[in-house]
CSV table of C-alpha atoms and ligand atoms in Angstrom, one decimal:
chain,number,residue,atom,x,y,z
A,234,MET,CA,0.0,0.0,0.0
A,235,ALA,CA,1.0,3.6,-0.4
A,236,ARG,CA,3.4,4.8,2.3
A,237,SER,CA,2.3,7.2,4.9
A,238,SER,CA,5.1,9.7,4.8
A,239,VAL,CA,6.4,12.6,2.8
A,240,ASP,CA,8.9,10.9,0.5
A,241,PRO,CA,8.6,7.3,-0.7
A,242,GLN,CA,12.1,6.5,0.7
A,243,PHE,CA,10.8,7.0,4.2
A,244,HIS,CA,8.6,4.3,5.8
A,245,THR,CA,7.7,5.6,9.2
A,246,ILE,CA,4.0,6.2,9.5
A,247,ILE,CA,3.5,9.8,10.7
A,248,GLU,CA,0.2,11.5,11.6
A,249,PRO,CA,-0.6,14.2,9.1
A,250,PHE,CA,-1.4,16.6,11.9
A,251,ARG,CA,0.1,18.0,15.0
A,252,ILE,CA,-1.6,18.2,18.4
A,253,LYS,CA,-3.0,21.5,19.7
A,254,SER,CA,-5.2,20.2,22.5
A,255,VAL,CA,-4.6,17.1,24.6
A,256,GLU,CA,-6.7,14.9,26.8
A,257,PRO,CA,-4.9,12.8,29.4
A,258,ILE,CA,-5.4,9.0,29.5
A,259,ARG,CA,-5.1,7.3,32.8
A,260,PHE,CA,-2.6,4.5,33.6
A,261,THR,CA,-3.9,1.8,35.9
A,262,THR,CA,-2.2,-1.1,37.6
A,263,ALA,CA,-3.1,-4.8,36.8
A,264,ALA,CA,-4.7,-5.1,40.2
A,265,GLU,CA,-6.9,-2.0,39.5
A,266,ARG,CA,-8.0,-3.4,36.1
A,267,GLU,CA,-8.8,-6.7,37.7
A,268,ARG,CA,-11.1,-5.0,40.2
A,269,ALA,CA,-12.6,-2.7,37.6
A,270,LEU,CA,-13.4,-5.7,35.3
A,271,GLU,CA,-14.9,-7.7,38.1
A,272,ALA,CA,-17.1,-4.8,39.2
A,273,ALA,CA,-18.2,-4.4,35.6
A,274,GLY,CA,-19.4,-8.1,35.6
A,275,TYR,CA,-16.6,-8.9,33.0
A,276,ASN,CA,-18.4,-6.7,30.5
A,277,PRO,CA,-16.2,-4.0,28.9
A,278,PHE,CA,-19.3,-1.9,28.1
A,279,ASN,CA,-19.7,-1.4,31.9
A,280,LEU,CA,-16.2,-0.1,32.4
A,281,HIS,CA,-15.7,3.6,33.2
A,282,ALA,CA,-13.9,5.3,30.4
A,283,ASP,CA,-11.4,6.6,33.1
A,284,ASP,CA,-10.3,3.0,33.7
A,285,VAL,CA,-9.5,2.5,30.0
A,286,LEU,CA,-6.1,3.4,28.5
A,287,ILE,CA,-6.8,2.8,24.8
A,288,ASP,CA,-10.5,2.8,23.9
A,289,LEU,CA,-11.2,0.9,20.7
A,290,LEU,CA,-14.8,0.1,21.4
A,291,THR,CA,-15.9,2.1,18.4
A,292,ASP,CA,-14.8,4.6,15.7
A,293,SER,CA,-18.3,6.2,16.0
A,294,GLY,CA,-18.3,9.8,17.3
A,295,THR,CA,-15.0,9.2,19.1
A,296,GLY,CA,-12.7,11.0,16.8
A,297,ALA,CA,-10.8,14.3,17.2
A,298,MET,CA,-12.1,17.4,15.4
A,299,SER,CA,-9.7,19.7,13.6
A,300,SER,CA,-9.0,23.4,14.4
A,301,GLU,CA,-11.0,24.3,11.3
A,302,GLN,CA,-14.0,22.4,12.6
A,303,TRP,CA,-13.8,24.1,16.0
A,304,ALA,CA,-13.5,27.4,14.2
A,305,ALA,CA,-16.5,26.6,12.0
A,306,MET,CA,-18.5,25.8,15.2
A,307,MET,CA,-18.2,29.4,16.3
A,308,ARG,CA,-19.9,30.4,13.1
A,309,GLY,CA,-22.9,28.1,13.9
A,310,ASP,CA,-26.2,29.8,13.2
A,311,GLU,CA,-28.8,28.6,15.7
A,312,SER,CA,-31.8,29.9,13.9
A,313,TYR,CA,-34.7,27.4,14.1
A,314,ALA,CA,-35.5,27.6,10.4
A,315,GLY,CA,-33.4,28.4,7.4
A,316,SER,CA,-30.0,28.7,9.2
A,317,ARG,CA,-26.8,29.5,7.4
A,318,SER,CA,-25.3,26.5,9.0
A,319,PHE,CA,-27.8,24.3,7.2
A,320,ASP,CA,-26.9,26.0,3.9
A,321,ARG,CA,-23.2,25.1,4.4
A,322,PHE,CA,-24.1,21.6,5.5
A,323,GLU,CA,-26.3,21.0,2.5
A,324,ALA,CA,-23.8,22.4,0.1
A,325,ALA,CA,-21.1,20.1,1.5
A,326,VAL,CA,-23.3,17.0,1.2
A,327,LYS,CA,-24.6,17.9,-2.2
A,328,GLY,CA,-21.0,18.6,-3.4
A,329,ILE,CA,-20.1,15.0,-2.6
A,330,THR,CA,-23.3,13.1,-3.2
A,331,GLY,CA,-25.1,15.1,-5.9
A,332,LEU,CA,-28.3,14.0,-4.3
A,333,LYS,CA,-31.3,16.3,-4.3
A,334,HIS,CA,-33.0,16.3,-0.9
A,335,ILE,CA,-30.7,16.5,2.1
A,336,PHE,CA,-32.1,15.9,5.6
A,337,PRO,CA,-29.9,16.2,8.7
A,338,THR,CA,-30.5,13.7,11.5
A,339,HIS,CA,-28.9,13.3,14.9
A,340,GLN,CA,-27.2,10.1,13.9
A,341,GLY,CA,-27.3,7.3,11.3
A,342,ARG,CA,-30.0,5.2,12.8
A,343,ALA,CA,-32.4,8.2,12.8
A,344,ALA,CA,-31.9,8.4,9.0
A,345,GLU,CA,-32.5,4.6,8.8
A,346,ARG,CA,-35.7,4.8,10.9
A,347,ILE,CA,-37.1,7.6,8.7
A,348,LEU,CA,-36.2,5.8,5.4
A,349,CYS,CA,-37.8,2.6,6.7
A,350,GLY,CA,-40.9,4.4,7.9
A,351,ALA,CA,-41.3,6.3,4.6
A,352,ALA,CA,-40.6,3.4,2.2
A,353,LEU,CA,-41.4,0.0,3.8
A,354,GLU,CA,-44.5,-2.1,4.3
A,355,PRO,CA,-44.7,-5.2,6.5
A,356,LYS,CA,-43.3,-8.3,4.6
A,357,ASP,CA,-41.2,-6.2,2.3
A,358,ILE,CA,-37.6,-7.3,1.6
A,359,VAL,CA,-34.5,-5.2,1.8
A,360,PRO,CA,-31.3,-6.8,0.4
A,361,SER,CA,-27.9,-5.5,1.3
A,362,ASN,CA,-24.2,-6.7,1.1
A,363,THR,CA,-24.5,-6.8,4.9
A,364,HIS,CA,-26.9,-4.7,7.0
A,365,PHE,CA,-25.5,-3.0,10.0
A,366,ASP,CA,-27.3,-4.1,13.2
A,367,THR,CA,-29.3,-0.8,13.5
A,368,THR,CA,-30.3,-0.9,9.9
A,369,ARG,CA,-31.5,-4.5,10.3
A,370,ALA,CA,-33.4,-3.6,13.5
A,371,ASN,CA,-35.1,-0.6,11.8
A,372,ILE,CA,-36.2,-2.7,8.8
A,373,GLU,CA,-37.5,-5.4,11.2
A,374,ALA,CA,-39.2,-2.9,13.4
A,375,VAL,CA,-41.7,-2.1,10.5
A,376,GLY,CA,-42.2,-5.8,9.9
A,377,ALA,CA,-40.0,-6.1,6.8
A,378,VAL,CA,-37.2,-8.6,6.2
A,379,ALA,CA,-33.5,-7.7,6.0
A,380,VAL,CA,-31.5,-10.0,3.8
A,381,ASP,CA,-27.7,-10.1,3.6
A,382,LEU,CA,-26.1,-11.1,0.3
A,383,PRO,CA,-22.3,-10.9,0.9
A,384,LEU,CA,-19.7,-12.6,-1.3
A,385,PRO,CA,-19.0,-16.2,-0.3
A,386,GLU,CA,-15.3,-15.1,0.4
A,387,ALA,CA,-16.6,-12.8,3.2
A,388,ARG,CA,-17.3,-15.8,5.4
A,389,HIS,CA,-13.7,-16.8,5.5
A,390,PRO,CA,-11.4,-14.5,7.5
A,391,GLU,CA,-8.1,-15.7,5.9
A,392,VAL,CA,-9.3,-15.5,2.3
A,393,LEU,CA,-7.8,-12.5,0.5
A,394,HIS,CA,-10.0,-10.4,-1.8
A,395,PRO,CA,-9.5,-6.7,-2.6
A,396,PHE,CA,-13.2,-6.0,-2.3
A,397,LYS,CA,-14.5,-8.4,0.2
A,398,GLY,CA,-17.4,-6.1,1.0
A,399,ASN,CA,-19.0,-6.5,-2.4
A,400,MET,CA,-22.5,-7.7,-2.8
A,401,ASP,CA,-23.2,-11.0,-4.5
A,402,VAL,CA,-24.7,-9.7,-7.7
A,403,ASP,CA,-26.0,-13.1,-8.9
A,404,ALA,CA,-27.8,-13.7,-5.6
A,405,LEU,CA,-29.4,-10.2,-5.9
A,406,ARG,CA,-30.5,-11.0,-9.4
A,407,LEU,CA,-32.2,-14.2,-8.3
A,408,LEU,CA,-33.9,-12.4,-5.4
A,409,LEU,CA,-35.2,-9.7,-7.7
A,410,GLU,CA,-36.4,-12.2,-10.3
A,411,GLU,CA,-38.4,-14.0,-7.7
A,412,ASP,CA,-39.6,-11.2,-5.4
A,413,ARG,CA,-39.1,-7.8,-7.1
A,414,ASP,CA,-42.5,-6.6,-6.0
A,415,ARG,CA,-41.6,-7.0,-2.3
A,416,VAL,CA,-38.3,-4.9,-2.7
A,417,PRO,CA,-38.9,-1.1,-2.2
A,418,PHE,CA,-35.1,-0.5,-2.2
A,419,VAL,CA,-31.7,-2.2,-2.2
A,420,MET,CA,-28.9,-1.1,0.2
A,421,LEU,CA,-25.1,-1.2,-0.1
A,422,THR,CA,-23.0,-0.6,3.0
A,423,VAL,CA,-19.7,1.1,2.3
A,424,THR,CA,-17.4,0.0,3.8
A,425,ASN,CA,-19.1,-3.2,4.9
A,426,ASN,CA,-18.7,-2.8,8.7
A,427,SER,CA,-20.2,-6.1,9.8
A,428,GLY,CA,-18.1,-8.0,7.3
A,429,GLY,CA,-14.8,-6.5,8.7
A,430,GLY,CA,-14.8,-3.0,7.3
A,431,GLN,CA,-14.1,-4.3,3.9
A,432,PRO,CA,-14.6,-2.1,0.8
A,433,VAL,CA,-17.0,-2.4,-2.1
A,434,SER,CA,-15.6,-1.9,-5.6
A,435,MET,CA,-16.8,0.7,-8.0
A,436,GLU,CA,-17.5,-2.2,-10.4
A,437,ASN,CA,-19.8,-3.8,-7.8
A,438,VAL,CA,-21.6,-0.5,-7.2
A,439,ARG,CA,-22.1,-0.1,-10.9
A,440,ALA,CA,-23.3,-3.7,-11.4
A,441,VAL,CA,-25.7,-3.5,-8.4
A,442,SER,CA,-27.0,-0.2,-9.7
A,443,ALA,CA,-27.5,-1.5,-13.2
A,444,LEU,CA,-29.4,-4.4,-11.9
A,445,CYS,CA,-31.6,-2.2,-9.7
A,446,ARG,CA,-32.4,0.1,-12.7
A,447,ARG,CA,-33.3,-2.9,-14.8
A,448,PHE,CA,-35.8,-4.0,-12.2
A,449,GLY,CA,-36.9,-0.4,-11.4
A,450,VAL,CA,-35.7,-0.6,-7.8
A,451,PRO,CA,-34.0,2.3,-6.1
A,452,LEU,CA,-30.5,1.8,-4.6
A,453,MET,CA,-29.5,3.4,-1.3
A,454,LEU,CA,-26.0,3.7,0.1
A,455,ASP,CA,-25.3,3.3,3.8
A,456,CYS,CA,-22.3,5.6,3.4
A,457,CYS,CA,-20.9,6.0,7.0
A,458,ARG,CA,-17.4,5.2,5.7
A,459,TYR,CA,-17.7,6.5,2.1
A,460,ALA,CA,-14.3,8.2,2.3
A,461,GLU,CA,-12.4,5.1,3.4
A,462,ASN,CA,-14.2,3.1,0.7
A,463,ALA,CA,-13.2,5.7,-1.9
A,464,TYR,CA,-9.6,5.5,-0.9
A,465,PHE,CA,-9.6,1.7,-1.1
A,466,ILE,CA,-10.9,2.0,-4.7
A,467,LYS,CA,-8.1,4.4,-5.5
A,468,LEU,CA,-5.5,2.0,-4.1
A,469,ARG,CA,-6.9,-1.3,-5.5
A,470,GLU,CA,-9.2,-0.8,-8.5
A,471,PRO,CA,-7.7,-0.4,-11.9
A,472,GLY,CA,-8.5,3.0,-13.5
A,473,TYR,CA,-8.8,4.9,-10.3
A,474,GLN,CA,-5.2,5.5,-9.3
A,475,ASP,CA,-5.1,9.1,-10.7
A,476,LYS,CA,-8.5,10.1,-9.4
A,477,SER,CA,-9.0,12.0,-6.1
A,478,PRO,CA,-11.0,10.4,-3.3
A,479,ARG,CA,-13.6,13.1,-3.8
A,480,GLU,CA,-14.0,12.3,-7.5
A,481,ILE,CA,-14.3,8.6,-6.7
A,482,ALA,CA,-16.9,9.3,-4.0
A,483,GLN,CA,-18.8,11.5,-6.5
A,484,GLU,CA,-18.9,8.7,-9.0
A,485,MET,CA,-20.0,6.2,-6.4
A,486,PHE,CA,-22.9,8.4,-5.3
A,487,GLY,CA,-23.8,9.0,-9.0
A,488,TYR,CA,-25.0,5.4,-9.2
A,489,VAL,CA,-27.5,5.6,-6.3
A,490,ASP,CA,-30.9,7.1,-5.6
A,491,GLY,CA,-30.3,7.9,-1.9
A,492,ALA,CA,-28.1,7.5,1.1
A,493,THR,CA,-28.2,7.1,4.9
A,494,MET,CA,-25.2,8.3,6.8
A,495,SER,CA,-23.8,8.2,10.3
A,496,ALA,CA,-21.6,11.3,10.2
A,497,LYS,CA,-20.0,10.1,13.5
A,498,LYS,CA,-17.7,8.2,11.2
A,499,ASP,CA,-16.5,9.9,7.9
A,500,GLY,CA,-18.3,13.1,8.9
A,501,MET,CA,-15.4,13.5,11.3
A,502,ALA,CA,-17.7,14.8,14.0
A,503,ASN,CA,-18.9,13.5,17.4
A,504,ILE,CA,-22.6,13.5,16.4
A,505,GLY,CA,-24.7,13.8,13.3
A,506,GLY,CA,-26.0,12.1,10.2
A,507,PHE,CA,-28.2,12.6,7.2
A,508,LEU,CA,-30.7,11.0,4.9
A,509,ALA,CA,-30.4,12.0,1.2
A,510,LEU,CA,-33.0,11.2,-1.5
A,511,ASN,CA,-33.6,12.0,-5.1
A,512,ASP,CA,-37.3,11.0,-5.3
A,513,ASP,CA,-39.6,14.0,-4.5
A,514,GLU,CA,-42.5,11.9,-3.2
A,515,LEU,CA,-40.4,9.7,-1.0
A,516,ALA,CA,-38.6,12.9,0.3
A,517,GLN,CA,-41.9,14.4,1.2
A,518,ARG,CA,-42.9,11.5,3.3
A,519,ALA,CA,-39.4,11.5,4.9
A,520,ARG,CA,-39.7,15.2,5.6
A,521,ASN,CA,-42.9,14.6,7.6
A,522,LEU,CA,-41.3,11.9,9.6
A,523,LEU,CA,-38.2,14.0,10.2
A,524,ILE,CA,-40.4,16.8,11.7
A,525,LEU,CA,-42.2,14.3,13.8
A,526,GLY,CA,-39.2,12.7,15.4
A,527,GLU,CA,-36.0,14.8,14.8
A,528,GLY,CA,-36.9,18.5,14.2
A,529,PHE,CA,-37.4,21.1,11.5
A,530,PRO,CA,-35.8,20.0,8.2
A,531,THR,CA,-33.0,22.6,8.4
A,532,TYR,CA,-31.6,21.2,11.6
A,533,GLY,CA,-32.9,17.7,12.0
A,534,GLY,CA,-31.9,17.0,15.6
A,535,LEU,CA,-28.6,18.9,15.5
A,536,ALA,CA,-27.4,22.2,16.7
A,537,GLY,CA,-26.3,24.8,14.1
A,538,TYR,CA,-22.7,24.4,15.3
A,539,ASP,CA,-22.9,20.6,14.7
A,540,LEU,CA,-23.9,21.2,11.1
A,541,ASP,CA,-21.0,23.5,10.6
A,542,ALA,CA,-18.5,21.0,12.1
A,543,LEU,CA,-19.9,18.4,9.6
A,544,ALA,CA,-19.7,20.8,6.6
A,545,VAL,CA,-16.0,21.0,7.2
A,546,GLY,CA,-15.6,17.4,8.3
A,547,PHE,CA,-17.0,15.8,5.1
A,548,GLY,CA,-14.2,17.5,3.2
A,549,GLU,CA,-11.5,16.6,5.6
A,550,ALA,CA,-12.4,12.9,5.5
A,551,LEU,CA,-11.6,12.9,1.8
A,552,GLU,CA,-8.1,14.4,2.2
A,553,GLU,CA,-5.5,11.9,0.9
A,554,PRO,CA,-2.8,12.4,3.6
A,555,TYR,CA,-5.4,11.6,6.2
A,556,LEU,CA,-6.8,8.6,4.5
A,557,ARG,CA,-3.3,7.2,3.7
A,558,TYR,CA,-2.3,7.5,7.3
A,559,ARG,CA,-5.5,6.0,8.6
A,560,LEU,CA,-5.6,3.0,6.4
A,561,ARG,CA,-1.9,2.5,6.7
A,562,SER,CA,-1.8,2.5,10.5
A,563,ILE,CA,-4.5,-0.1,10.6
A,564,GLU,CA,-2.8,-2.2,8.0
A,565,TYR,CA,0.5,-1.9,10.0
A,566,LEU,CA,-1.1,-3.3,13.1
A,567,GLY,CA,-2.5,-6.2,11.0
A,568,GLU,CA,1.0,-6.9,9.6
A,569,ARG,CA,2.5,-7.0,13.1
A,570,LEU,CA,-0.2,-9.5,14.2
A,571,LEU,CA,0.1,-11.7,11.2
A,572,ALA,CA,3.9,-11.9,11.6
A,573,ALA,CA,3.2,-13.2,15.1
A,574,ASP,CA,0.6,-15.8,13.9
A,575,ILE,CA,-2.3,-13.9,15.4
A,576,PRO,CA,-5.3,-14.6,13.2
A,577,ILE,CA,-7.3,-11.7,11.9
A,578,ILE,CA,-9.8,-10.9,9.1
A,579,GLN,CA,-7.7,-10.4,6.0
A,580,PRO,CA,-7.0,-8.0,4.4
A,581,THR,CA,-7.4,-5.3,7.1
A,582,GLY,CA,-10.4,-3.0,6.6
A,583,GLY,CA,-10.8,0.7,6.8
A,584,HIS,CA,-11.6,1.4,10.4
A,585,ALA,CA,-10.7,-1.6,12.5
A,586,VAL,CA,-8.7,-4.8,12.9
A,587,TYR,CA,-10.8,-7.8,13.6
A,588,LEU,CA,-9.2,-10.6,15.6
A,589,ASP,CA,-10.3,-14.1,14.9
A,590,ALA,CA,-10.7,-15.3,18.5
A,591,GLY,CA,-12.3,-18.6,17.4
A,592,LYS,CA,-9.0,-19.5,15.8
A,593,LEU,CA,-6.7,-17.9,18.3
A,594,LEU,CA,-8.4,-19.5,21.3
A,595,SER,CA,-9.5,-22.7,19.6
A,596,HIS,CA,-9.4,-24.5,23.0
A,597,ILE,CA,-12.4,-22.5,24.2
A,598,PRO,CA,-15.7,-23.7,22.9
A,599,ALA,CA,-18.2,-21.2,21.5
A,600,SER,CA,-20.5,-21.9,24.5
A,601,GLN,CA,-17.7,-20.3,26.7
A,602,TYR,CA,-17.5,-17.2,24.4
A,603,PRO,CA,-13.9,-17.1,23.3
A,604,ALA,CA,-14.2,-13.7,21.7
A,605,TRP,CA,-15.7,-12.2,24.8
A,606,ALA,CA,-13.0,-13.8,27.0
A,607,LEU,CA,-10.3,-12.3,24.6
A,608,SER,CA,-11.8,-8.9,24.8
A,609,CYS,CA,-11.7,-9.1,28.6
A,610,VAL,CA,-8.1,-10.3,28.6
A,611,LEU,CA,-7.0,-7.4,26.3
A,612,TYR,CA,-8.3,-5.1,29.0
A,613,LEU,CA,-6.7,-6.9,31.9
A,614,VAL,CA,-3.3,-7.1,30.2
A,615,GLY,CA,-3.2,-3.8,28.5
A,616,GLY,CA,-6.1,-1.5,29.5
A,617,VAL,CA,-7.4,-1.8,25.9
A,618,ARG,CA,-11.1,-1.8,25.4
A,619,SER,CA,-12.5,-3.7,22.3
A,620,VAL,CA,-15.8,-5.2,21.3
A,621,GLU,CA,-16.9,-8.8,20.9
A,622,ILE,CA,-18.7,-9.7,17.7
A,623,GLY,CA,-19.5,-13.3,18.3
A,624,SER,CA,-21.8,-15.6,20.2
A,625,VAL,CA,-22.6,-13.1,23.0
A,626,MET,CA,-23.8,-10.6,20.4
A,627,PHE,CA,-25.5,-13.0,18.0
A,628,GLY,CA,-25.9,-16.3,19.8
A,629,ARG,CA,-29.3,-15.9,21.3
A,630,GLN,CA,-32.1,-16.9,19.0
A,631,PRO,CA,-35.6,-15.3,19.0
A,632,ASP,CA,-37.0,-18.5,20.6
A,633,GLY,CA,-34.6,-18.2,23.5
A,634,SER,CA,-32.2,-21.0,22.4
A,635,GLU,CA,-28.5,-20.6,21.8
A,636,LYS,CA,-26.7,-21.0,18.5
A,637,ALA,CA,-22.9,-20.3,18.0
A,638,ALA,CA,-22.2,-17.3,15.8
A,639,PRO,CA,-20.5,-18.1,12.4
A,640,LEU,CA,-17.4,-16.3,13.6
A,641,GLU,CA,-15.9,-15.4,17.0
A,642,LEU,CA,-14.4,-11.9,16.4
A,643,VAL,CA,-13.0,-9.1,18.5
A,644,ARG,CA,-13.1,-5.7,16.8
A,645,LEU,CA,-10.4,-3.1,17.5
A,646,ALA,CA,-12.0,0.1,16.0
A,647,PHE,CA,-9.8,3.1,15.6
A,648,PRO,CA,-11.2,6.5,16.5
A,649,ARG,CA,-10.2,9.0,13.8
A,650,ARG,CA,-7.1,11.2,14.4
A,651,THR,CA,-7.2,10.3,18.1
A,652,TYR,CA,-4.3,7.9,18.8
A,653,THR,CA,-0.8,8.1,17.5
A,654,GLN,CA,1.6,5.6,16.0
A,655,SER,CA,3.2,5.0,19.5
A,656,HIS,CA,-0.3,4.0,20.7
A,657,VAL,CA,-0.5,1.5,17.8
A,658,ASP,CA,2.9,0.1,18.7
A,659,TYR,CA,1.8,-0.3,22.2
A,660,LEU,CA,-1.3,-2.1,21.0
A,661,ALA,CA,0.8,-4.5,18.9
A,662,GLU,CA,2.9,-5.2,22.0
A,663,VAL,CA,-0.1,-6.0,24.1
A,664,LEU,CA,-1.7,-8.2,21.4
A,665,LEU,CA,1.6,-10.1,20.9
A,666,HIS,CA,1.8,-10.7,24.6
A,667,VAL,CA,-1.7,-12.0,24.7
A,668,GLY,CA,-1.0,-14.1,21.6
A,669,ALA,CA,2.0,-15.7,23.4
A,670,MET,CA,-0.2,-16.7,26.4
A,671,ARG,CA,-3.2,-17.8,24.4
A,672,ASP,CA,-3.2,-21.3,26.0
A,673,ARG,CA,-3.7,-19.8,29.4
A,674,VAL,CA,-6.9,-17.9,28.5
A,675,ARG,CA,-10.1,-19.4,29.9
A,676,GLY,CA,-13.7,-18.9,28.8
A,677,VAL,CA,-16.6,-17.2,30.5
A,678,ARG,CA,-20.2,-17.9,31.3
A,679,ILE,CA,-23.2,-15.6,31.4
A,680,VAL,CA,-24.5,-14.9,34.9
A,681,GLU,CA,-27.4,-12.6,34.0
A,682,ALA,CA,-28.6,-11.1,30.7
A,683,PRO,CA,-31.6,-9.3,29.3
A,684,PRO,CA,-33.5,-11.1,26.5
A,685,VAL,CA,-32.4,-8.7,23.7
A,686,LEU,CA,-29.2,-6.9,22.9
A,687,ARG,CA,-27.6,-8.7,25.8
A,688,HIS,CA,-24.0,-7.7,25.0
A,689,PHE,CA,-24.6,-4.2,26.3
A,690,SER,CA,-25.5,-5.1,29.8
A,691,ALA,CA,-25.0,-8.9,30.5
A,692,ARG,CA,-22.8,-9.9,33.4
A,693,PHE,CA,-20.3,-12.8,33.2
A,694,GLU,CA,-17.9,-14.8,35.3
A,695,PRO,CA,-14.8,-16.8,34.3
A,696,VAL,CA,-15.7,-20.6,34.0
A,697,ASP,CA,-12.5,-21.5,35.9
A,698,GLY,CA,-12.6,-18.8,38.5
A,699,ALA,CA,-10.1,-16.6,36.6
A,700,LEU,CA,-9.7,-15.5,33.0
A,701,ILE,CA,-6.0,-16.3,32.9
A,702,GLY,CA,-5.1,-19.8,34.1
B,9,F0G,N1,-24.4,1.8,9.5
B,9,F0G,C1,-23.2,1.4,9.7
B,9,F0G,C2,-22.4,0.7,8.7
B,9,F0G,C3,-22.6,1.6,11.0
B,9,F0G,O1,-21.4,1.2,11.3
B,9,F0G,C4,-23.4,2.3,12.0
B,9,F0G,C5,-22.9,2.5,13.3
B,9,F0G,C6,-24.7,2.8,11.7
B,9,F0G,C7,-25.2,2.5,10.4
B,9,F0G,C8,-25.6,3.5,12.7
B,9,F0G,O2,-25.1,4.8,12.9
B,9,F0G,O3,-24.5,4.8,15.4
B,9,F0G,O4,-24.8,6.9,14.1
B,9,F0G,O5,-26.8,5.5,14.6
B,9,F0G,N2,-21.8,1.9,13.8
B,9,F0G,C9,-21.2,2.1,15.1
B,9,F0G,C10,-20.1,1.1,15.2
B,9,F0G,C11,-22.1,2.1,16.3
B,9,F0G,O6,-19.5,0.9,16.4
B,9,F0G,O7,-19.8,0.4,14.3
B,9,F0G,P1,-25.3,5.5,14.3
């Protein structure tokens, strides 16, 4: 991949920014972490942020804003209707997406809820490469069916594919041939978060779009990480090397009829989102729902200053030095892990490294939640907070029974512009240390859990009395 430094002869990854404002992080002792984890019921979601040294729980809303964004916030116009902040926000989103109606929302799932409320009927089907959890939940909340159609390669962590986030176009064709009347729209998630932060190729966007047009079905992008996806296209897809990430993003949006966005990712801000639509009639229904739940259409649940931070952030997310450094530091951590035989989803994605805990801790059965145990051990050993994407998150079935998730993963998601290369080196050190003691890691059992979304609040205990034997 492209180097992340000034001159190709230098290989050191350097951040393309310097630091103007700092936030201390707190060092804890192993004994303190042990007590904190026990008090948290062995659930990293229950930890106090103060007890975490490096927080990789999510890349959503956790990034650092630039001095230009902070300056823009001071220009925020808090008028209830028709604010100048909205004009700047709308111009920024239209400049990238070219879409006609732009509705700000407080975050991504609000845009999803409005789209689903405006476009879906019970029993409808919404295909995607892979729906993110909140998108799936919003589709199911109106009685419709969310269908994932990823590539077969996406199910195998170690299989290399430059665009492992692609949708299976043949599977989509079959679904549309059979059930076109039940499909109000198709979605594409860029990058494919649930599949490992893997990108979707322009060729795939074009093919899915052509198929949707043939069947007269609108195509929507879940574009949270559109800038990272655009940069992967530049690096990996023939014909895009000399195009800018902005030009690539513009082409990608040119193939779709609408988009939902969590601007807490590639909007480079701590809160925000939008719904963008071309269709006037659908937009009218969405506008009504927006007013009902979020606010007047020129602020949609956000302050004027949030809109201004986003208007600047959308552009910053597309800057090449930033994207090069971001993707390269994640790739670098992946390389360090692979060199030490620590299994991960390959290739590394745009916003996170996904550890294959099922393989690393193959001595722990799925019923003892190996990925959950690994996530706890990363905290105990290094003060690192990560998130399990495995049988705790997905194992409980609607009828109350348990079924192992297809993969036991731990996601290390990188907040944007927040940690430095020395933090990444520290992470590598912690992970290598845990890799070397993998045989000593023990599983966990659930002590108490709510019936739905149990990972957020369940309490656990180690099956053998301690996590590390
Ligand atoms: N779509 C994708 C692909 C996402 O990754 C997320 C959020 C959303 C939609 C929902 O956006 O949180 O602003 O309402 N992902 C976060 C994560 C929570 O940690 O991956 P939201």
